[in-house]
């Protein structure tokens, strides 16, 4: 439970999530197939929700599992969603699945992060992206968004820094709007305070027609260009898994693909 939620009545928390999702009481009532009056009574505290009703409304509001536990506690119920470390024996199969996805993505970079963009694990190709970075930024826990935009991080090597910075800040802003997570709010303010270069005049003409925003990075292999995808678990009932995401980078041009294949071949020869 966040400091913003501690001690707040469950009705106030429900109203906050409804408003954050841009829904009226009638909208939520229609989605949940209950009366608008019942939603109103729950939000004002005139009625107390049952455990099942609270979970039902949380599902309709797409409340994160961590915050569903907070709703339950605020209503006097025990939390129902476990939070185990990824190395817990109960999560061994999912941990193996994550490692398989990361290894299978080589020779291209891929990494797993938690809800605060803290690096959980990565494949060997990610090491290429982190060459020559300031040592203090590589001390665990590593925040990959900070690493991306910090002046002593990747920022000095990103060819389209203004475009990439706008993309990262926009994505983080949407995450803050959806979650109101105070740690993410603080991270967003920190990243906004980093120096911002002037826009590149032809930036819009080089971003795949507005479909994706590339990351163009200067490396020891030359200028590499990537686009990324995010993978999450489809039906998690554990908070750790619900908050875990895998970001995979794909080559955006043939030169990048060839450079990464050559680097992987050289690395394999060194390992043998």
PDB file of C-alpha atoms in Angstrom:
ATOM      1  CA  UNK A   1       0.000   0.000   0.000  1.00  0.00           C
ATOM      2  CA  UNK A   2       1.455   3.405  -0.961  1.00  0.00           C
ATOM      3  CA  UNK A   3       1.693   6.297   1.457  1.00  0.00           C
ATOM      4  CA  UNK A   4      -1.033   8.046  -0.537  1.00  0.00           C
ATOM      5  CA  UNK A   5      -3.426   5.163   0.145  1.00  0.00           C
ATOM      6  CA  UNK A   6      -2.712   4.437   3.792  1.00  0.00           C
ATOM      7  CA  UNK A   7      -5.667   5.272   5.996  1.00  0.00           C
ATOM      8  CA  UNK A   8      -7.974   6.294   3.164  1.00  0.00           C
ATOM      9  CA  UNK A   9     -11.499   4.826   3.168  1.00  0.00           C
ATOM     10  CA  UNK A  10     -12.163   2.158   0.570  1.00  0.00           C
ATOM     11  CA  UNK A  11     -14.885   4.279  -1.017  1.00  0.00           C
ATOM     12  CA  UNK A  12     -12.454   7.132  -1.567  1.00  0.00           C
ATOM     13  CA  UNK A  13      -9.956   4.729  -3.136  1.00  0.00           C
ATOM     14  CA  UNK A  14     -12.625   3.332  -5.459  1.00  0.00           C
ATOM     15  CA  UNK A  15     -13.668   6.824  -6.506  1.00  0.00           C
ATOM     16  CA  UNK A  16     -10.036   7.703  -7.207  1.00  0.00           C
ATOM     17  CA  UNK A  17      -9.552   4.708  -9.488  1.00  0.00           C
ATOM     18  CA  UNK A  18     -12.836   5.394 -11.299  1.00  0.00           C
ATOM     19  CA  UNK A  19     -11.885   9.008 -11.916  1.00  0.00           C
ATOM     20  CA  UNK A  20      -8.378   8.011 -12.991  1.00  0.00           C
ATOM     21  CA  UNK A  21      -9.950   5.771 -15.629  1.00  0.00           C
ATOM     22  CA  UNK A  22     -12.150   8.636 -16.828  1.00  0.00           C
ATOM     23  CA  UNK A  23     -15.408   6.854 -15.972  1.00  0.00           C
ATOM     24  CA  UNK A  24     -18.628   8.206 -14.501  1.00  0.00           C
ATOM     25  CA  UNK A  25     -20.479   6.296 -11.810  1.00  0.00           C
ATOM     26  CA  UNK A  26     -22.951   5.223 -14.495  1.00  0.00           C
ATOM     27  CA  UNK A  27     -20.129   4.009 -16.750  1.00  0.00           C
ATOM     28  CA  UNK A  28     -18.731   1.841 -13.965  1.00  0.00           C
ATOM     29  CA  UNK A  29     -22.175   0.584 -13.000  1.00  0.00           C
ATOM     30  CA  UNK A  30     -22.863  -0.516 -16.571  1.00  0.00           C
ATOM     31  CA  UNK A  31     -19.520  -2.272 -16.839  1.00  0.00           C
ATOM     32  CA  UNK A  32     -19.940  -4.031 -13.509  1.00  0.00           C
ATOM     33  CA  UNK A  33     -23.650  -4.733 -14.067  1.00  0.00           C
ATOM     34  CA  UNK A  34     -24.705  -3.090 -10.813  1.00  0.00           C
ATOM     35  CA  UNK A  35     -26.840  -0.033 -10.121  1.00  0.00           C
ATOM     36  CA  UNK A  36     -25.429   3.474 -10.242  1.00  0.00           C
ATOM     37  CA  UNK A  37     -26.915   3.985  -6.795  1.00  0.00           C
ATOM     38  CA  UNK A  38     -24.894   1.062  -5.439  1.00  0.00           C
ATOM     39  CA  UNK A  39     -21.664   2.507  -6.868  1.00  0.00           C
ATOM     40  CA  UNK A  40     -22.516   5.868  -5.307  1.00  0.00           C
ATOM     41  CA  UNK A  41     -23.237   4.292  -1.916  1.00  0.00           C
ATOM     42  CA  UNK A  42     -19.951   2.381  -1.998  1.00  0.00           C
ATOM     43  CA  UNK A  43     -17.947   5.502  -2.833  1.00  0.00           C
ATOM     44  CA  UNK A  44     -19.575   7.613  -0.131  1.00  0.00           C
ATOM     45  CA  UNK A  45     -19.328   4.888   2.506  1.00  0.00           C
ATOM     46  CA  UNK A  46     -23.105   4.463   2.905  1.00  0.00           C
ATOM     47  CA  UNK A  47     -22.604   0.836   1.884  1.00  0.00           C
ATOM     48  CA  UNK A  48     -19.636  -1.442   2.494  1.00  0.00           C
ATOM     49  CA  UNK A  49     -18.524  -3.659  -0.422  1.00  0.00           C
ATOM     50  CA  UNK A  50     -18.263  -7.397  -0.087  1.00  0.00           C
ATOM     51  CA  UNK A  51     -14.917  -8.959  -0.897  1.00  0.00           C
ATOM     52  CA  UNK A  52     -16.238 -10.348  -4.181  1.00  0.00           C
ATOM     53  CA  UNK A  53     -17.805  -7.016  -5.196  1.00  0.00           C
ATOM     54  CA  UNK A  54     -14.589  -5.173  -4.457  1.00  0.00           C
ATOM     55  CA  UNK A  55     -12.572  -7.572  -6.603  1.00  0.00           C
ATOM     56  CA  UNK A  56     -15.204  -7.354  -9.338  1.00  0.00           C
ATOM     57  CA  UNK A  57     -15.068  -3.551  -9.427  1.00  0.00           C
ATOM     58  CA  UNK A  58     -11.270  -3.610  -9.321  1.00  0.00           C
ATOM     59  CA  UNK A  59     -11.259  -5.926 -12.342  1.00  0.00           C
ATOM     60  CA  UNK A  60     -13.558  -3.594 -14.278  1.00  0.00           C
ATOM     61  CA  UNK A  61     -11.331  -0.637 -13.358  1.00  0.00           C
ATOM     62  CA  UNK A  62      -8.171  -2.519 -14.349  1.00  0.00           C
ATOM     63  CA  UNK A  63      -6.626  -1.818 -10.945  1.00  0.00           C
ATOM     64  CA  UNK A  64      -3.105  -3.293 -10.596  1.00  0.00           C
ATOM     65  CA  UNK A  65      -2.884  -6.350  -8.353  1.00  0.00           C
ATOM     66  CA  UNK A  66      -0.818  -4.506  -5.757  1.00  0.00           C
ATOM     67  CA  UNK A  67      -3.535  -1.862  -5.457  1.00  0.00           C
ATOM     68  CA  UNK A  68      -6.295  -4.467  -5.376  1.00  0.00           C
ATOM     69  CA  UNK A  69      -4.675  -5.733  -2.201  1.00  0.00           C
ATOM     70  CA  UNK A  70      -4.746  -2.156  -0.882  1.00  0.00           C
ATOM     71  CA  UNK A  71      -8.465  -1.916  -1.607  1.00  0.00           C
ATOM     72  CA  UNK A  72      -9.096  -5.167   0.217  1.00  0.00           C
ATOM     73  CA  UNK A  73      -7.109  -4.056   3.256  1.00  0.00           C
ATOM     74  CA  UNK A  74      -8.910  -0.706   3.334  1.00  0.00           C
ATOM     75  CA  UNK A  75     -12.231  -2.580   3.403  1.00  0.00           C
ATOM     76  CA  UNK A  76     -11.071  -4.826   6.247  1.00  0.00           C
ATOM     77  CA  UNK A  77     -10.276  -7.921   4.171  1.00  0.00           C
ATOM     78  CA  UNK A  78      -7.040  -9.858   3.889  1.00  0.00           C
ATOM     79  CA  UNK A  79      -5.003  -9.337   0.691  1.00  0.00           C
ATOM     80  CA  UNK A  80      -5.372 -12.173  -1.802  1.00  0.00           C
ATOM     81  CA  UNK A  81      -2.520 -11.583  -4.267  1.00  0.00           C
ATOM     82  CA  UNK A  82       0.888 -12.912  -3.263  1.00  0.00           C
ATOM     83  CA  UNK A  83       4.161 -11.118  -3.938  1.00  0.00           C
ATOM     84  CA  UNK A  84       7.147 -13.445  -4.165  1.00  0.00           C
ATOM     85  CA  UNK A  85      10.683 -12.673  -5.318  1.00  0.00           C
ATOM     86  CA  UNK A  86      11.404 -13.950  -8.805  1.00  0.00           C
ATOM     87  CA  UNK A  87      13.884 -16.482  -7.412  1.00  0.00           C
ATOM     88  CA  UNK A  88      11.201 -18.023  -5.180  1.00  0.00           C
ATOM     89  CA  UNK A  89      10.815 -21.774  -5.933  1.00  0.00           C
ATOM     90  CA  UNK A  90       7.122 -21.205  -6.654  1.00  0.00           C
ATOM     91  CA  UNK A  91       8.110 -18.980  -9.587  1.00  0.00           C
ATOM     92  CA  UNK A  92      10.839 -21.213 -10.977  1.00  0.00           C
ATOM     93  CA  UNK A  93       8.869 -22.067 -14.110  1.00  0.00           C
ATOM     94  CA  UNK A  94       8.128 -18.434 -14.890  1.00  0.00           C
ATOM     95  CA  UNK A  95      11.710 -17.401 -14.160  1.00  0.00           C
ATOM     96  CA  UNK A  96      12.863 -20.057 -16.608  1.00  0.00           C
ATOM     97  CA  UNK A  97      10.367 -18.766 -19.168  1.00  0.00           C
ATOM     98  CA  UNK A  98      11.772 -15.243 -18.815  1.00  0.00           C
ATOM     99  CA  UNK A  99      15.340 -16.473 -19.266  1.00  0.00           C
ATOM    100  CA  UNK A 100      14.321 -18.527 -22.305  1.00  0.00           C
ATOM    101  CA  UNK A 101      12.685 -15.498 -23.919  1.00  0.00           C
ATOM    102  CA  UNK A 102      15.762 -13.362 -23.270  1.00  0.00           C
ATOM    103  CA  UNK A 103      18.226 -15.989 -24.489  1.00  0.00           C
ATOM    104  CA  UNK A 104      16.081 -16.806 -27.505  1.00  0.00           C
ATOM    105  CA  UNK A 105      16.113 -13.164 -28.567  1.00  0.00           C
ATOM    106  CA  UNK A 106      19.903 -13.112 -28.984  1.00  0.00           C
ATOM    107  CA  UNK A 107      21.829 -11.801 -30.833  1.00  0.00           C
ATOM    108  CA  UNK A 108      19.460  -8.864 -30.271  1.00  0.00           C
ATOM    109  CA  UNK A 109      19.185  -7.092 -26.884  1.00  0.00           C
ATOM    110  CA  UNK A 110      16.354  -7.892 -24.466  1.00  0.00           C
ATOM    111  CA  UNK A 111      15.854  -7.175 -20.784  1.00  0.00           C
ATOM    112  CA  UNK A 112      13.281  -7.647 -18.023  1.00  0.00           C
ATOM    113  CA  UNK A 113      12.194  -4.782 -15.751  1.00  0.00           C
ATOM    114  CA  UNK A 114       9.838  -4.327 -12.822  1.00  0.00           C
ATOM    115  CA  UNK A 115       7.082  -1.713 -12.422  1.00  0.00           C
ATOM    116  CA  UNK A 116       9.619   1.020 -11.602  1.00  0.00           C
ATOM    117  CA  UNK A 117      11.811   0.194 -14.618  1.00  0.00           C
ATOM    118  CA  UNK A 118      14.440  -1.436 -12.422  1.00  0.00           C
ATOM    119  CA  UNK A 119      16.527  -3.979 -14.313  1.00  0.00           C
ATOM    120  CA  UNK A 120      15.716  -7.534 -13.221  1.00  0.00           C
ATOM    121  CA  UNK A 121      17.741  -9.519 -15.749  1.00  0.00           C
ATOM    122  CA  UNK A 122      19.031  -9.170 -19.313  1.00  0.00           C
ATOM    123  CA  UNK A 123      20.606 -11.171 -22.098  1.00  0.00           C
ATOM    124  CA  UNK A 124      24.244 -10.877 -23.134  1.00  0.00           C
ATOM    125  CA  UNK A 125      23.536  -8.555 -26.062  1.00  0.00           C
ATOM    126  CA  UNK A 126      22.460  -5.807 -23.640  1.00  0.00           C
ATOM    127  CA  UNK A 127      26.090  -5.529 -22.536  1.00  0.00           C
ATOM    128  CA  UNK A 128      26.873  -3.931 -25.902  1.00  0.00           C
ATOM    129  CA  UNK A 129      24.459  -1.084 -25.141  1.00  0.00           C
ATOM    130  CA  UNK A 130      26.054  -0.407 -21.741  1.00  0.00           C
ATOM    131  CA  UNK A 131      29.663  -0.125 -22.874  1.00  0.00           C
ATOM    132  CA  UNK A 132      31.511   2.850 -21.427  1.00  0.00           C
ATOM    133  CA  UNK A 133      28.714   4.101 -19.159  1.00  0.00           C
ATOM    134  CA  UNK A 134      29.352   5.851 -15.856  1.00  0.00           C
ATOM    135  CA  UNK A 135      29.998   3.156 -13.199  1.00  0.00           C
ATOM    136  CA  UNK A 136      27.619   4.685 -10.645  1.00  0.00           C
ATOM    137  CA  UNK A 137      24.709   4.285 -13.064  1.00  0.00           C
ATOM    138  CA  UNK A 138      25.511   0.571 -13.329  1.00  0.00           C
ATOM    139  CA  UNK A 139      25.390  -0.029  -9.578  1.00  0.00           C
ATOM    140  CA  UNK A 140      22.321  -2.111  -8.666  1.00  0.00           C
ATOM    141  CA  UNK A 141      19.516  -1.357  -8.637  1.00  0.00           C
ATOM    142  CA  UNK A 142      19.799  -0.131 -12.228  1.00  0.00           C
ATOM    143  CA  UNK A 143      16.909   1.970 -13.497  1.00  0.00           C
ATOM    144  CA  UNK A 144      16.859   1.581 -17.261  1.00  0.00           C
ATOM    145  CA  UNK A 145      15.003   4.836 -17.958  1.00  0.00           C
ATOM    146  CA  UNK A 146      17.512   6.794 -15.878  1.00  0.00           C
ATOM    147  CA  UNK A 147      20.304   4.939 -17.671  1.00  0.00           C
ATOM    148  CA  UNK A 148      18.736   5.866 -20.994  1.00  0.00           C
ATOM    149  CA  UNK A 149      18.384   9.631 -20.454  1.00  0.00           C
ATOM    150  CA  UNK A 150      21.075  10.492 -17.889  1.00  0.00           C
ATOM    151  CA  UNK A 151      23.817  12.751 -19.341  1.00  0.00           C
ATOM    152  CA  UNK A 152      26.444  10.216 -18.216  1.00  0.00           C
ATOM    153  CA  UNK A 153      24.343   7.319 -19.425  1.00  0.00           C
ATOM    154  CA  UNK A 154      23.194   6.458 -22.923  1.00  0.00           C
ATOM    155  CA  UNK A 155      22.048  10.017 -23.667  1.00  0.00           C
ATOM    156  CA  UNK A 156      25.458  11.074 -24.960  1.00  0.00           C
ATOM    157  CA  UNK A 157      25.384   8.217 -27.471  1.00  0.00           C
ATOM    158  CA  UNK A 158      21.767   8.404 -28.659  1.00  0.00           C
ATOM    159  CA  UNK A 159      21.744   9.910 -32.147  1.00  0.00           C
ATOM    160  CA  UNK A 160      18.072  10.940 -31.960  1.00  0.00           C
ATOM    161  CA  UNK A 161      18.081  11.916 -28.278  1.00  0.00           C
ATOM    162  CA  UNK A 162      15.300  14.525 -28.419  1.00  0.00           C
ATOM    163  CA  UNK A 163      12.969  12.138 -30.229  1.00  0.00           C
ATOM    164  CA  UNK A 164      13.813   9.235 -27.907  1.00  0.00           C
ATOM    165  CA  UNK A 165      13.518  11.446 -24.811  1.00  0.00           C
ATOM    166  CA  UNK A 166      10.046  12.606 -25.863  1.00  0.00           C
ATOM    167  CA  UNK A 167       9.023   8.989 -26.390  1.00  0.00           C
ATOM    168  CA  UNK A 168      10.311   7.844 -22.976  1.00  0.00           C
ATOM    169  CA  UNK A 169       8.718  10.761 -21.119  1.00  0.00           C
ATOM    170  CA  UNK A 170       5.403  10.268 -22.900  1.00  0.00           C
ATOM    171  CA  UNK A 171       5.350   6.566 -22.031  1.00  0.00           C
ATOM    172  CA  UNK A 172       6.254   7.240 -18.404  1.00  0.00           C
ATOM    173  CA  UNK A 173       3.656  10.014 -18.153  1.00  0.00           C
ATOM    174  CA  UNK A 174       0.954   7.610 -19.302  1.00  0.00           C
ATOM    175  CA  UNK A 175       2.134   5.066 -16.721  1.00  0.00           C
ATOM    176  CA  UNK A 176       1.988   7.711 -13.984  1.00  0.00           C
ATOM    177  CA  UNK A 177      -1.496   8.775 -15.061  1.00  0.00           C
ATOM    178  CA  UNK A 178      -2.675   5.175 -14.956  1.00  0.00           C
ATOM    179  CA  UNK A 179      -1.102   4.226 -11.632  1.00  0.00           C
ATOM    180  CA  UNK A 180      -0.387   7.402  -9.607  1.00  0.00           C
ATOM    181  CA  UNK A 181       2.666   5.536  -8.312  1.00  0.00           C
ATOM    182  CA  UNK A 182       4.734   8.038  -6.243  1.00  0.00           C
ATOM    183  CA  UNK A 183       8.029   6.385  -7.207  1.00  0.00           C
ATOM    184  CA  UNK A 184       7.200   6.818 -10.888  1.00  0.00           C
ATOM    185  CA  UNK A 185       6.078  10.401 -10.268  1.00  0.00           C
ATOM    186  CA  UNK A 186       9.493  11.148  -8.735  1.00  0.00           C
ATOM    187  CA  UNK A 187      11.282   9.368 -11.597  1.00  0.00           C
ATOM    188  CA  UNK A 188       9.334  11.366 -14.169  1.00  0.00           C
ATOM    189  CA  UNK A 189      10.290  14.647 -12.498  1.00  0.00           C
ATOM    190  CA  UNK A 190      13.934  13.560 -12.375  1.00  0.00           C
ATOM    191  CA  UNK A 191      14.024  12.612 -16.064  1.00  0.00           C
ATOM    192  CA  UNK A 192      12.312  15.845 -17.078  1.00  0.00           C
ATOM    193  CA  UNK A 193      15.122  17.707 -15.351  1.00  0.00           C
ATOM    194  CA  UNK A 194      17.832  16.211 -17.554  1.00  0.00           C
ATOM    195  CA  UNK A 195      19.136  18.411 -20.400  1.00  0.00           C
ATOM    196  CA  UNK A 196      16.985  18.320 -23.524  1.00  0.00           C
ATOM    197  CA  UNK A 197      18.590  18.867 -26.935  1.00  0.00           C
ATOM    198  CA  UNK A 198      16.920  20.800 -29.696  1.00  0.00           C
ATOM    199  CA  UNK A 199      14.649  18.733 -31.991  1.00  0.00           C
ATOM    200  CA  UNK A 200      16.280  17.266 -35.079  1.00  0.00           C
ATOM    201  CA  UNK A 201      14.668  18.907 -38.141  1.00  0.00           C
ATOM    202  CA  UNK A 202      14.177  15.627 -40.006  1.00  0.00           C
ATOM    203  CA  UNK A 203      13.255  13.506 -36.965  1.00  0.00           C
ATOM    204  CA  UNK A 204       9.695  12.907 -38.120  1.00  0.00           C
ATOM    205  CA  UNK A 205      10.823  11.752 -41.541  1.00  0.00           C
ATOM    206  CA  UNK A 206      13.032   8.998 -40.122  1.00  0.00           C
ATOM    207  CA  UNK A 207      10.726   7.355 -37.601  1.00  0.00           C
ATOM    208  CA  UNK A 208       9.142   4.654 -39.784  1.00  0.00           C
ATOM    209  CA  UNK A 209       6.305   6.867 -40.940  1.00  0.00           C
ATOM    210  CA  UNK A 210       5.077   7.524 -37.407  1.00  0.00           C
ATOM    211  CA  UNK A 211       4.539   3.824 -36.695  1.00  0.00           C
ATOM    212  CA  UNK A 212       7.364   3.348 -34.164  1.00  0.00           C
ATOM    213  CA  UNK A 213      10.060   5.516 -32.607  1.00  0.00           C
ATOM    214  CA  UNK A 214      13.536   4.087 -33.256  1.00  0.00           C
ATOM    215  CA  UNK A 215      16.483   4.122 -30.885  1.00  0.00           C
ATOM    216  CA  UNK A 216      19.579   5.099 -32.848  1.00  0.00           C
ATOM    217  CA  UNK A 217      22.627   4.390 -30.729  1.00  0.00           C
ATOM    218  CA  UNK A 218      26.317   4.996 -31.389  1.00  0.00           C
ATOM    219  CA  UNK A 219      28.299   1.920 -30.279  1.00  0.00           C
ATOM    220  CA  UNK A 220      31.667   0.264 -30.815  1.00  0.00           C
ATOM    221  CA  UNK A 221      29.996  -1.523 -33.742  1.00  0.00           C
ATOM    222  CA  UNK A 222      28.921   1.755 -35.324  1.00  0.00           C
ATOM    223  CA  UNK A 223      25.499   3.387 -35.417  1.00  0.00           C
ATOM    224  CA  UNK A 224      22.835   0.801 -34.544  1.00  0.00           C
ATOM    225  CA  UNK A 225      19.105   1.350 -34.987  1.00  0.00           C
ATOM    226  CA  UNK A 226      16.423  -0.502 -32.992  1.00  0.00           C
ATOM    227  CA  UNK A 227      12.714  -0.591 -32.388  1.00  0.00           C
ATOM    228  CA  UNK A 228      11.283  -2.178 -29.263  1.00  0.00           C
ATOM    229  CA  UNK A 229       8.406  -4.343 -28.098  1.00  0.00           C
ATOM    230  CA  UNK A 230       7.035  -4.991 -24.599  1.00  0.00           C
ATOM    231  CA  UNK A 231       5.919  -8.457 -23.417  1.00  0.00           C
ATOM    232  CA  UNK A 232       3.968  -9.071 -20.205  1.00  0.00           C
ATOM    233  CA  UNK A 233       2.441 -12.143 -18.589  1.00  0.00           C
ATOM    234  CA  UNK A 234      -1.112 -12.637 -19.790  1.00  0.00           C
ATOM    235  CA  UNK A 235      -2.875 -13.954 -16.682  1.00  0.00           C
ATOM    236  CA  UNK A 236      -0.760 -13.228 -13.606  1.00  0.00           C
ATOM    237  CA  UNK A 237      -2.126 -13.698 -10.089  1.00  0.00           C
ATOM    238  CA  UNK A 238       1.195 -12.883  -8.412  1.00  0.00           C
ATOM    239  CA  UNK A 239       2.181  -9.229  -8.001  1.00  0.00           C
ATOM    240  CA  UNK A 240       5.792  -9.809  -9.075  1.00  0.00           C
ATOM    241  CA  UNK A 241       4.718 -11.381 -12.357  1.00  0.00           C
ATOM    242  CA  UNK A 242       2.016  -8.782 -12.954  1.00  0.00           C
ATOM    243  CA  UNK A 243       4.627  -6.038 -12.686  1.00  0.00           C
ATOM    244  CA  UNK A 244       7.296  -7.755 -14.786  1.00  0.00           C
ATOM    245  CA  UNK A 245       7.819  -6.710 -18.397  1.00  0.00           C
ATOM    246  CA  UNK A 246      10.273  -7.861 -21.056  1.00  0.00           C
ATOM    247  CA  UNK A 247      11.517  -5.216 -23.472  1.00  0.00           C
ATOM    248  CA  UNK A 248      12.954  -6.674 -26.657  1.00  0.00           C
ATOM    249  CA  UNK A 249      14.898  -4.644 -29.195  1.00  0.00           C
ATOM    250  CA  UNK A 250      14.847  -5.595 -32.873  1.00  0.00           C
ATOM    251  CA  UNK A 251      17.181  -4.311 -35.599  1.00  0.00           C
ATOM    252  CA  UNK A 252      15.526  -1.539 -37.573  1.00  0.00           C
ATOM    253  CA  UNK A 253      17.800  -1.957 -40.581  1.00  0.00           C
ATOM    254  CA  UNK A 254      19.936  -4.686 -42.212  1.00  0.00           C
ATOM    255  CA  UNK A 255      23.232  -3.098 -41.112  1.00  0.00           C
ATOM    256  CA  UNK A 256      22.235  -3.305 -37.446  1.00  0.00           C
ATOM    257  CA  UNK A 257      21.158  -6.923 -37.811  1.00  0.00           C
ATOM    258  CA  UNK A 258      24.429  -7.878 -39.481  1.00  0.00           C
ATOM    259  CA  UNK A 259      26.556  -6.030 -36.910  1.00  0.00           C
ATOM    260  CA  UNK A 260      24.822  -7.804 -34.035  1.00  0.00           C
ATOM    261  CA  UNK A 261      25.183 -11.196 -35.699  1.00  0.00           C
ATOM    262  CA  UNK A 262      28.913 -10.614 -36.192  1.00  0.00           C
ATOM    263  CA  UNK A 263      29.313  -9.527 -32.569  1.00  0.00           C
ATOM    264  CA  UNK A 264      27.503 -12.647 -31.350  1.00  0.00           C
ATOM    265  CA  UNK A 265      29.686 -14.875 -33.506  1.00  0.00           C
ATOM    266  CA  UNK A 266      32.834 -13.251 -32.132  1.00  0.00           C
ATOM    267  CA  UNK A 267      31.555 -13.616 -28.580  1.00  0.00           C
ATOM    268  CA  UNK A 268      30.811 -17.296 -29.152  1.00  0.00           C
ATOM    269  CA  UNK A 269      34.360 -17.874 -30.432  1.00  0.00           C
ATOM    270  CA  UNK A 270      35.789 -16.219 -27.322  1.00  0.00           C
ATOM    271  CA  UNK A 271      33.627 -18.392 -25.075  1.00  0.00           C
ATOM    272  CA  UNK A 272      34.644 -21.638 -26.805  1.00  0.00           C
TER     273      UNK A 272
END
